[in-house]
DNA sequence: TTGAAAGCGCTAACAT
DNA sequence: ATGTTAGCGCTTTCAA
């Protein structure tokens, strides 16, 4: 026999389909006699009844799904975010459609379009650039939109992001306390809030510690990749810039830095201390294990889910943004600088 | 104005909704006059019409979605599989629901139930154990089921898996050619096809190379984790087992092996060569970079998608299973053994 | 080649 | 407290 429908349950229980609907929905169960409700629930279970979500969505115009837009699932940053989001939204009865953009604007447009076609009830975007017209458009529609990990310039779009400024401050304090004075920042793309905020915080930190803001100590990388990190450090060494420590804009840049140092026969931390950002998987297995700022990625996803649920349940409510606290994980890649400034 | 429906398009184009439906569906477009079809397509586009997938599913009883069951998305093995699957299925108009089981039977049952509730048209399972009644049940239903990465005992359930036997043979040949004779295998769980097949292949390889099958050279690990790998190697060293190389059942076991060697002051590859399995991300950044058997995870997902589509389109067709070829990635963790057998 | 009509399974306004 | 009714948007059989 085919999958039983609500009518089948109604027939078996000797009531009208509408009664079954009311009895099965916890929201409306009190509208129906307790005994009948019991009977309905039992027959539903005995028949192995499962509501058809498509029929429900067609009727209610709410799909109980949300869309998550990320650059690339194989970037180790995102799986924990996805799980945090799914775990919390799943409890609330929502499913999550995950789409990848590979940092390509066209693919992003197509991805968002595919979510639109699926009638998602809300959007979570991990692809925000500071200036991002597509997101502005989306936010103008009548659907909750939430940014994770990165933000846009616009303060009115709610977001869940790491407290980049505090993270950089932690890392810088650590380096300064170790005795470093010539600290390089491998800055991420300045079109991204993460890249931008971390550079900004770096400059603040220099000021706070009474260190000069020397322009040659900042390298802007075009992307958050190993390759960009390696190139940046190679350039610094080629230019004979003196430094004893590197604060990388993220872990991949730090890994690239490791590569460049090794290639030039420099040792970490003996010659150069390195700090990363994110504490992605296996950063503790590098050689040396990487000191890095830990971002609670799972919590970013979970908190995003909570905020989105608020927006879904009370659309009129004023949107909030959340900064999640970070912590510094000290490992062997940072140590006091060599007695004298490294001679290049 | 609200999202336009098929009726809106029909009205604007001056035709019956049924005609619009026929014109919009490439399958039935030839049933309608070419000019009318053109006109319908244009008005649909100009109105920004998007078909409602829920209405379609309700009518056709096909959801155009498949379910993917994996242990844990944060295991770096799975993101590439997910992407391969999504990329190919997406092209065919299917969406993928991903659910995690965390290697817990109850959660697996709940996960599969959630997919059932969503009316998925097919299942892809990455959680197979050799003996797996739940999968047998699922396969008995009238829905395509496909296994990836691991298989069950039953040969009649189609699967896409790595050619573990060949992979082990490659690794063993490499070690033997380097001169190793006392080679340890850190075997994965024997309840999983991967753990089982690789151990089996290890024994075959010993035989092929005329090496003795010494029982003390095999350690069965309870799980594919760093911790299990470290414990296994600690035990070998405690027991004074002599060996010059380790063939780990997967990369995580190899990483655990690294940890144990370092803890005991042994050096890789000077004292012990190590080979991993999977070539997951960052294995090239370990110290030393890990020689490992590369598994084409993206291709596993992509091939699974193709096979599943076959099953979806031609249910009567005989199911096939596919073994994907592996390759050995030689890095610095393997070298000829020290002149004399290591004295313990 | 196009139109008419029915119905997929569910919910919600209204009636009793 | 329960039943009646209509309809969400689409596809598909049948009729013209």
XYZ file of C-alpha atoms (C1' of nucleotides) in Angstrom:
720
model
C 0.000 0.000 0.000
C 0.992 3.573 -0.602
C 2.102 6.050 1.983
C -0.961 6.901 4.075
C -2.395 10.396 3.893
C -4.287 12.454 6.338
C -7.545 11.155 4.852
C -6.476 7.589 5.537
C -5.848 8.420 9.155
C -9.174 10.243 9.365
C -11.031 7.308 7.918
C -9.311 4.829 10.214
C -9.988 6.994 13.249
C -13.548 7.767 12.180
C -13.152 11.538 12.113
C -12.855 14.313 9.573
C -9.461 15.065 7.997
C -9.527 18.538 9.486
C -9.743 17.033 12.932
C -6.728 14.892 12.240
C -4.835 17.942 11.050
C -5.713 19.787 14.240
C -4.879 16.843 16.453
C -1.520 16.249 14.818
C -0.372 19.842 14.982
C 0.760 20.681 18.533
C -0.212 24.289 17.884
C -3.868 23.449 17.364
C -4.211 20.308 19.443
C -6.096 22.069 22.230
C -8.911 22.760 19.780
C -9.777 19.095 19.753
C -11.149 16.763 22.407
C -8.333 15.151 24.351
C -9.680 11.642 23.803
C -10.137 12.099 20.089
C -6.670 13.582 19.874
C -5.251 10.527 21.596
C -7.106 8.213 19.263
C -5.966 10.142 16.222
C -2.351 10.138 17.355
C -2.463 6.408 17.922
C -3.999 5.561 14.577
C -1.575 7.911 12.845
C 1.319 6.123 14.462
C -0.067 2.669 13.794
C -0.527 3.498 10.122
C 2.965 4.942 9.981
C 1.578 8.254 8.873
C 4.048 10.971 7.924
C 2.806 14.417 6.916
C 3.620 15.470 3.400
C 5.783 18.578 3.763
C 5.100 19.637 0.191
C 1.368 19.763 0.675
C 1.875 21.707 3.872
C 4.212 24.173 2.219
C 1.880 24.614 -0.698
C -0.866 25.539 1.704
C 1.037 27.609 4.216
C 3.573 29.196 1.865
C 6.311 28.524 4.399
C 8.881 25.969 3.343
C 10.552 25.400 6.715
C 13.899 25.654 4.976
C 16.645 28.239 4.974
C 19.450 28.766 2.509
C 23.106 28.970 3.446
C 25.494 30.546 0.963
C 29.171 29.812 1.492
C 32.237 30.213 -0.708
C 33.400 26.599 -0.583
C 32.516 23.721 1.688
C 36.008 22.286 1.379
C 37.425 25.314 3.158
C 37.750 23.922 6.713
C 36.217 27.105 8.084
C 32.741 26.232 6.953
C 31.833 22.693 7.962
C 31.603 23.624 11.658
C 29.464 26.633 10.807
C 27.178 24.433 8.738
C 26.829 21.953 11.553
C 26.083 24.628 14.145
C 23.434 26.083 11.919
C 21.882 22.737 11.036
C 21.875 21.427 14.561
C 19.968 24.392 15.941
C 17.664 24.944 12.972
C 16.965 21.211 12.760
C 15.649 21.251 16.318
C 13.224 23.953 15.262
C 12.032 21.884 12.314
C 13.960 23.694 9.623
C 16.126 22.181 6.922
C 19.167 23.922 5.446
C 20.058 24.140 1.768
C 23.796 24.714 1.373
C 25.125 26.266 -1.826
C 28.690 27.114 -2.836
C 29.808 30.154 -4.791
C 33.549 29.471 -5.214
C 33.994 33.221 -4.748
C 32.460 33.830 -8.132
C 29.834 36.549 -8.468
C 27.936 34.812 -11.225
C 27.797 31.589 -9.327
C 26.692 33.477 -6.263
C 23.819 35.014 -8.174
C 22.881 31.593 -9.513
C 23.145 30.056 -6.058
C 20.878 32.643 -4.511
C 18.492 32.245 -7.401
C 18.352 28.499 -6.781
C 17.473 29.190 -3.153
C 14.800 31.622 -4.195
C 13.362 28.984 -6.490
C 13.171 26.631 -3.531
C 11.186 29.164 -1.542
C 13.537 29.283 1.408
C 12.155 31.199 4.364
C 15.443 32.928 5.132
C 19.028 33.371 4.058
C 22.345 32.987 5.818
C 25.245 34.390 3.860
C 28.903 33.723 4.540
C 30.075 35.418 1.378
C 29.629 39.077 2.302
C 31.949 41.691 0.893
C 31.963 45.163 2.418
C 30.322 46.497 -0.696
C 27.824 43.917 -1.872
C 24.861 45.106 -3.940
C 23.448 41.595 -4.298
C 23.057 41.340 -0.540
C 21.480 44.766 -0.396
C 18.916 43.582 -2.910
C 18.208 40.449 -0.942
C 17.844 42.392 2.286
C 15.333 44.652 0.587
C 13.057 41.688 -0.077
C 10.750 40.617 2.638
C 12.832 37.700 3.920
C 15.174 37.508 6.893
C 18.809 37.768 5.873
C 21.694 37.095 8.211
C 25.412 37.399 7.611
C 27.937 35.099 9.220
C 31.680 35.354 9.582
C 31.852 38.506 7.459
C 29.705 41.618 7.191
C 28.926 44.339 4.724
C 29.389 48.062 5.308
C 25.724 48.428 6.051
C 25.112 48.236 9.766
C 21.413 47.479 9.362
C 21.907 43.935 8.126
C 22.167 41.600 11.118
C 25.275 39.471 11.414
C 27.135 36.978 13.567
C 30.849 37.579 13.288
C 34.016 36.978 15.244
C 35.237 39.866 17.382
C 38.168 40.435 15.077
C 39.376 43.539 16.863
C 39.711 41.763 20.200
C 41.339 38.784 18.546
C 44.004 40.935 16.977
C 44.502 42.733 20.288
C 45.051 39.393 22.044
C 47.564 38.277 19.460
C 49.419 41.569 19.514
C 49.604 41.688 23.290
C 51.072 38.191 23.239
C 53.733 39.157 20.711
C 54.602 42.405 22.455
C 54.848 40.675 25.809
C 57.267 38.220 24.260
C 59.367 41.218 23.333
C 58.569 41.702 19.655
C 58.693 45.232 18.277
C 58.932 44.758 14.517
C 55.699 42.897 13.792
C 54.416 42.311 10.280
C 50.735 42.003 9.431
C 49.736 39.871 6.461
C 46.446 41.587 5.818
C 43.595 39.831 4.046
C 41.592 41.387 1.215
C 40.423 44.841 2.230
C 37.125 44.259 0.478
C 36.192 41.791 3.214
C 35.227 42.818 6.716
C 37.597 40.244 8.192
C 40.561 41.553 6.251
C 39.609 45.140 6.871
C 38.819 44.882 10.580
C 41.924 42.913 11.384
C 44.174 45.418 9.686
C 42.409 48.228 11.445
C 42.800 46.492 14.785
C 46.447 45.856 14.008
C 47.050 49.573 13.619
C 45.163 50.316 16.819
C 47.248 47.745 18.628
C 50.474 49.266 17.376
C 49.320 52.566 18.754
C 48.231 51.079 22.074
C 51.622 49.526 22.576
C 53.467 52.652 21.527
C 54.885 51.032 18.414
C 55.382 52.971 15.169
C 52.955 52.344 12.344
C 55.586 51.581 9.721
C 53.982 51.115 6.290
C 56.470 48.455 5.213
C 55.194 46.181 7.989
C 51.796 45.715 6.388
C 51.290 43.602 3.281
C 47.861 43.426 1.760
C 47.196 39.978 0.310
C 44.771 39.538 -2.535
C 43.175 36.454 -1.084
C 43.159 34.395 2.093
C 45.302 31.630 0.591
C 48.596 29.903 1.277
C 49.920 31.165 -1.973
C 49.214 34.789 -1.173
C 50.813 34.371 2.246
C 53.960 32.839 0.796
C 54.278 35.561 -1.826
C 53.844 38.294 0.759
C 56.607 36.951 2.966
C 58.897 36.374 0.021
C 58.434 40.007 -0.904
C 59.222 41.183 2.609
C 62.414 39.168 2.635
C 63.375 40.326 -0.828
C 62.881 43.914 0.299
C 65.063 43.353 3.368
C 62.291 44.455 5.668
C 63.303 43.734 9.242
C 60.791 41.916 11.420
C 60.745 39.316 14.174
C 57.092 38.326 14.108
C 54.219 37.863 11.692
C 50.559 38.294 12.505
C 48.747 36.595 9.661
C 45.219 37.583 8.686
C 44.199 33.942 8.766
C 45.657 30.451 9.120
C 46.155 29.860 5.421
C 48.241 32.993 5.131
C 50.232 31.733 8.112
C 50.792 28.388 6.414
C 52.046 30.230 3.340
C 54.337 32.198 5.627
C 55.745 28.930 6.998
C 56.453 27.794 3.461
C 58.266 30.999 2.553
C 60.349 30.983 5.730
C 61.399 27.402 5.188
C 62.267 28.091 1.593
C 64.587 30.894 2.716
C 66.152 28.788 5.437
C 64.587 30.758 8.246
C 63.297 29.010 11.316
C 60.060 29.533 13.223
C 60.029 30.597 16.017
C 63.803 31.029 16.356
C 64.018 33.625 13.584
C 60.393 34.637 13.192
C 57.346 34.091 15.372
C 54.050 33.480 13.560
C 50.455 33.880 14.674
C 47.470 32.712 12.660
C 43.759 33.391 12.803
C 40.858 30.873 12.941
C 42.469 27.791 14.487
C 41.258 25.572 11.692
C 41.818 21.854 11.864
C 45.393 20.512 11.852
C 46.953 23.862 12.779
C 48.170 22.077 15.901
C 49.966 19.542 13.684
C 52.070 21.979 11.731
C 55.741 22.271 12.483
C 55.898 24.101 14.762
C 52.290 23.973 15.964
C 50.695 27.310 15.106
C 49.790 29.892 17.706
C 46.491 31.225 16.464
C 43.351 33.097 17.405
C 40.543 30.620 17.886
C 37.189 31.451 16.370
C 34.224 29.418 17.639
C 32.923 28.451 14.232
C 30.312 26.016 15.428
C 28.948 28.709 17.730
C 28.823 31.178 14.881
C 26.522 28.780 13.072
C 24.466 28.014 16.153
C 24.068 31.661 17.099
C 23.167 32.523 13.532
C 20.442 29.901 13.677
C 19.015 31.438 16.847
C 18.997 34.928 15.424
C 17.447 33.759 12.197
C 14.728 31.915 14.082
C 13.927 35.148 15.895
C 13.603 36.899 12.575
C 11.457 34.070 11.229
C 9.117 34.065 14.210
C 8.871 37.791 14.870
C 9.546 39.601 11.627
C 8.821 43.000 13.143
C 11.527 42.649 15.765
C 14.524 44.879 15.438
C 17.492 43.063 13.971
C 20.529 42.480 16.130
C 24.134 41.728 15.351
C 26.417 39.615 17.484
C 30.178 39.606 17.926
C 31.501 36.322 19.271
C 34.459 36.426 21.659
C 37.737 34.893 20.524
C 40.636 33.399 22.407
C 44.316 33.027 21.745
C 45.709 29.507 21.484
C 49.390 29.711 22.286
C 51.535 27.048 20.652
C 55.176 26.718 19.696
C 55.206 29.103 16.736
C 55.678 32.098 19.010
C 58.703 32.753 21.225
C 60.783 35.721 22.320
C 62.718 37.297 19.483
C 66.376 36.475 18.986
C 68.641 38.736 21.126
C 69.456 41.048 18.247
C 67.262 41.949 15.330
C 67.683 39.407 12.605
C 70.270 40.519 10.071
C 69.080 39.923 6.536
C 2.811 42.161 -6.049
C 3.153 38.545 -5.108
C 5.243 35.967 -6.842
C 3.553 35.255 -10.174
C 2.012 31.844 -10.730
C 1.403 29.839 -13.806
C -2.086 31.349 -14.043
C -0.606 34.831 -14.095
C 1.630 33.877 -16.987
C -1.296 32.251 -18.775
C -3.442 35.332 -18.367
C -0.670 37.658 -19.543
C 0.040 35.458 -22.543
C -3.622 34.945 -23.318
C -3.543 31.164 -23.094
C -4.685 28.436 -20.768
C -2.494 27.523 -17.767
C -2.095 24.028 -19.150
C -0.521 25.463 -22.264
C 1.938 27.419 -20.176
C 2.822 24.299 -18.253
C 3.452 22.433 -21.498
C 5.439 25.280 -23.003
C 7.633 25.714 -19.963
C 8.499 22.059 -19.595
C 11.153 21.085 -22.163
C 9.771 17.540 -22.085
C 6.364 18.608 -23.371
C 7.256 21.700 -25.344
C 6.836 19.979 -28.696
C 3.147 19.511 -27.904
C 2.616 23.211 -28.287
C 2.816 25.551 -31.237
C 6.324 26.965 -31.576
C 5.090 30.562 -31.715
C 2.868 30.223 -28.676
C 5.713 28.547 -26.844
C 7.974 31.488 -27.642
C 5.384 33.951 -26.459
C 4.793 32.026 -23.262
C 8.495 31.814 -22.521
C 8.904 35.526 -23.057
C 6.012 36.537 -20.832
C 7.162 34.102 -18.185
C 10.582 35.688 -18.211
C 9.255 39.217 -18.245
C 7.036 38.504 -15.256
C 9.942 36.866 -13.434
C 7.987 33.652 -13.172
C 9.514 30.824 -11.157
C 7.752 27.482 -10.917
C 6.727 26.461 -7.429
C 8.599 23.234 -6.730
C 6.225 22.280 -3.942
C 3.206 22.344 -6.171
C 5.070 20.325 -8.743
C 6.207 17.778 -6.215
C 2.731 17.491 -4.790
C 1.428 16.689 -8.213
C 4.193 14.468 -9.504
C 5.209 12.793 -6.237
C 8.876 13.288 -7.112
C 10.757 15.731 -4.925
C 13.855 16.185 -7.098
C 15.947 15.812 -3.971
C 18.246 13.107 -2.670
C 19.503 12.495 0.818
C 23.165 12.130 1.732
C 24.007 10.482 5.039
C 27.517 11.069 6.349
C 29.145 10.573 9.731
C 30.357 14.121 10.222
C 30.797 17.006 7.827
C 33.771 18.315 9.807
C 35.750 15.224 8.872
C 37.773 16.559 5.926
C 36.960 13.422 3.958
C 33.401 14.446 3.296
C 33.239 18.012 2.007
C 34.762 17.063 -1.359
C 32.354 14.138 -1.665
C 29.451 16.440 -0.915
C 30.591 18.918 -3.519
C 31.061 16.254 -6.177
C 27.611 14.927 -5.521
C 25.970 18.344 -5.444
C 27.720 19.614 -8.537
C 26.562 16.714 -10.686
C 23.110 16.291 -9.187
C 22.560 20.039 -9.300
C 23.099 20.022 -13.034
C 20.347 17.431 -13.304
C 17.987 19.586 -11.266
C 18.308 17.723 -7.995
C 18.979 19.163 -4.570
C 20.874 17.319 -1.841
C 19.892 17.101 1.812
C 22.958 16.370 3.930
C 22.523 14.807 7.354
C 25.143 13.824 9.930
C 25.055 10.764 12.162
C 28.149 11.291 14.335
C 28.610 7.513 14.089
C 25.621 7.010 16.316
C 23.049 4.392 15.330
C 20.140 6.225 16.858
C 21.061 9.444 15.175
C 21.475 7.566 11.933
C 17.983 6.172 12.200
C 16.643 9.636 12.987
C 18.596 11.133 10.103
C 17.235 8.629 7.619
C 13.762 9.155 8.996
C 14.108 12.885 8.454
C 15.045 12.212 4.841
C 12.091 9.897 4.449
C 9.835 12.624 5.804
C 11.205 14.949 3.142
C 10.284 12.506 0.401
C 13.762 12.244 -1.047
C 13.897 10.351 -4.321
C 17.076 8.481 -3.451
C 19.695 7.903 -0.807
C 23.471 8.128 -0.768
C 25.013 6.620 2.334
C 28.586 7.149 3.491
C 28.034 5.423 6.809
C 27.934 1.787 5.759
C 29.189 -0.909 8.072
C 29.812 -4.391 6.681
C 26.811 -5.633 8.612
C 24.178 -2.953 8.479
C 20.532 -4.010 8.863
C 19.250 -0.440 8.547
C 20.724 -0.196 5.067
C 19.268 -3.570 4.134
C 15.856 -2.253 5.132
C 16.306 0.891 3.099
C 17.459 -1.066 0.065
C 14.349 -3.220 0.314
C 12.150 -0.159 -0.139
C 11.471 0.998 -3.618
C 14.031 3.826 -3.678
C 17.497 3.916 -5.176
C 20.201 3.494 -2.557
C 23.870 4.018 -3.217
C 26.841 3.574 -0.933
C 29.928 5.761 -1.106
C 33.380 5.349 0.359
C 32.372 2.226 2.281
C 30.269 -0.801 1.455
C 28.285 -3.481 3.213
C 28.824 -7.223 2.879
C 25.950 -7.427 0.460
C 27.199 -7.247 -3.088
C 23.784 -6.351 -4.498
C 23.763 -2.816 -3.134
C 25.504 -0.511 -5.604
C 28.454 1.487 -4.347
C 31.233 3.876 -5.323
C 34.323 3.134 -3.315
C 38.074 3.576 -3.497
C 40.048 0.644 -4.833
C 41.510 -0.011 -1.408
C 43.296 -3.178 -2.447
C 45.253 -1.440 -5.192
C 46.005 1.482 -2.921
C 47.515 -0.756 -0.301
C 49.463 -2.599 -2.987
C 50.925 0.695 -4.225
C 51.949 1.735 -0.754
C 53.474 -1.634 0.045
C 55.437 -1.781 -3.174
C 56.837 1.659 -2.391
C 57.918 0.614 1.091
C 59.396 -2.672 -0.058
C 61.285 -0.995 -2.861
C 62.747 1.389 -0.315
C 64.032 -1.685 1.471
C 61.566 -2.106 4.294
C 60.857 -5.625 5.536
C 59.290 -5.135 8.934
C 56.183 -3.153 8.065
C 53.399 -2.491 10.536
C 49.785 -2.035 9.538
C 47.561 0.170 11.692
C 44.295 -1.410 10.668
C 41.016 0.466 10.894
C 37.844 -0.976 12.382
C 37.161 -4.407 10.896
C 33.443 -3.670 10.863
C 34.038 -1.185 8.049
C 34.819 -2.217 4.502
C 37.701 0.251 4.366
C 39.332 -1.152 7.477
C 38.660 -4.709 6.422
C 39.752 -4.452 2.789
C 42.934 -2.602 3.581
C 44.005 -5.180 6.126
C 43.193 -7.948 3.709
C 45.196 -6.251 0.990
C 48.055 -5.737 3.418
C 48.253 -9.487 4.004
C 48.101 -10.183 0.281
C 50.897 -7.700 -0.290
C 53.068 -9.339 2.337
C 52.593 -12.609 0.532
C 53.281 -11.093 -2.878
C 56.551 -9.680 -1.675
C 57.543 -12.869 0.094
C 57.370 -11.277 3.525
C 56.193 -13.212 6.572
C 52.724 -12.466 7.903
C 53.804 -11.789 11.477
C 50.775 -11.235 13.723
C 52.543 -8.667 15.897
C 52.842 -6.374 12.877
C 49.109 -5.756 12.669
C 47.259 -3.609 15.190
C 43.521 -3.266 14.877
C 42.380 0.205 15.881
C 38.900 0.770 17.226
C 38.341 3.903 15.223
C 39.921 5.936 12.445
C 41.194 8.617 14.827
C 44.480 10.224 15.807
C 44.041 8.945 19.296
C 43.660 5.349 18.203
C 46.713 5.665 15.967
C 48.835 7.090 18.763
C 47.755 4.367 21.194
C 48.491 1.636 18.680
C 52.043 2.840 18.073
C 52.664 3.346 21.778
C 51.674 -0.252 22.330
C 53.992 -1.488 19.588
C 56.892 0.403 21.116
C 56.031 -0.775 24.604
C 55.989 -4.340 23.333
C 59.397 -3.893 21.695
C 58.010 -4.894 18.336
C 60.633 -4.250 15.685
C 59.554 -2.345 12.593
C 60.934 0.220 10.185
C 57.752 1.370 8.508
C 54.080 1.956 9.265
C 51.235 1.657 6.778
C 48.343 3.458 8.451
C 44.738 2.608 7.604
C 44.042 6.307 7.068
C 45.613 9.722 7.503
C 44.306 10.330 10.992
C 45.887 7.103 12.218
C 49.108 8.266 10.559
C 48.927 11.601 12.366
C 48.469 9.733 15.648
C 51.489 7.658 14.697
C 53.512 10.855 14.213
C 52.505 11.995 17.681
C 53.526 8.723 19.305
C 56.868 8.631 17.502
C 57.665 12.186 18.514
C 56.683 11.489 22.082
C 59.164 8.600 22.188
C 61.896 10.610 20.561
C 61.795 8.679 17.315
C 62.195 10.438 14.036
C 60.255 10.032 10.811
C 61.509 8.947 8.324
C 64.972 8.381 9.830
C 63.744 5.802 12.335
C 60.343 4.930 10.934
C 58.719 5.566 7.557
C 54.997 6.326 7.594
C 52.345 6.049 4.881
C 48.813 7.357 5.260
C 45.588 6.842 3.324
C 43.216 9.458 1.842
C 45.486 12.466 1.296
C 43.174 14.744 3.216
C 43.879 18.449 3.367
C 47.077 19.641 5.079
C 48.757 16.226 4.987
C 51.382 17.930 2.838
C 52.011 20.417 5.673
C 52.833 17.893 8.376
C 56.407 17.472 9.466
C 57.539 15.608 7.533
C 54.954 15.870 4.738
C 53.018 12.606 4.690
C 53.376 10.033 1.950
C 49.826 8.849 1.448
C 47.439 7.096 -0.903
C 45.308 9.675 -2.643
C 41.612 8.987 -2.918
C 39.685 11.115 -5.430
C 36.951 12.159 -3.032
C 35.332 14.689 -5.314
C 35.129 12.028 -8.012
C 33.561 9.596 -5.596
C 30.773 12.099 -5.074
C 30.471 12.918 -8.754
C 30.427 9.287 -9.821
C 27.894 8.482 -7.127
C 25.686 11.206 -8.527
C 25.886 9.717 -12.012
C 25.042 6.231 -10.821
C 22.191 7.506 -8.706
C 20.785 9.431 -11.645
C 20.815 6.215 -13.643
C 18.865 4.529 -10.901
C 16.462 7.450 -10.727
C 15.832 7.509 -14.464
C 15.795 3.804 -15.220
C 14.749 1.995 -12.061
C 14.718 -1.377 -13.750
C 18.344 -1.162 -14.775
C 20.760 -3.504 -13.119
C 22.720 -1.829 -10.360
C 26.436 -1.372 -10.799
C 29.255 -0.766 -8.370
C 32.353 1.231 -9.140
C 35.871 1.093 -7.739
C 37.819 4.303 -8.243
C 41.551 4.069 -8.915
C 43.951 5.476 -6.335
C 47.442 6.860 -6.595
C 50.371 7.092 -4.243
C 51.597 10.556 -3.316
C 55.213 10.197 -2.256
C 56.413 12.790 0.231
C 59.166 12.999 2.817
C 57.686 10.636 5.404
C 59.078 7.602 3.612
C 62.757 6.809 3.086
C 64.982 3.762 3.074
C 65.274 2.121 6.486
C 68.303 2.798 8.677
C 71.214 0.467 7.833
C 70.467 -1.893 10.722
C 67.108 -2.725 12.188
C 66.230 -0.183 14.820
C 67.273 -1.414 18.253
C 64.519 -0.887 20.788
C -2.727 22.381 -31.015
C -5.273 24.069 -27.114
C -8.774 24.058 -23.365
C -11.369 21.951 -19.517
C -11.348 19.679 -15.342
C -9.711 17.109 -11.708
C -6.769 16.368 -7.979
C -2.010 15.763 -5.522
C -2.342 16.376 0.567
C -2.813 19.645 3.466
C -4.704 23.847 6.321
C -7.701 27.500 7.769
C -11.787 30.319 7.585
C -16.248 29.564 8.370
C -20.338 27.042 9.791
C -22.625 24.094 12.858
C -15.567 20.233 19.559
C -16.039 18.852 14.920
C -17.378 19.120 10.053
C -17.611 21.693 5.573
C -15.455 23.932 2.053
C -12.212 26.013 -0.646
C -7.862 26.462 -2.461
C -2.476 26.661 -2.302
C 0.143 25.959 -7.832
C 0.980 22.629 -10.594
C 0.456 18.499 -14.065
C -2.054 15.441 -16.804
C -5.899 12.951 -18.776
C -9.500 13.659 -21.595
C -12.169 16.230 -24.832
C -12.615 19.454 -28.503
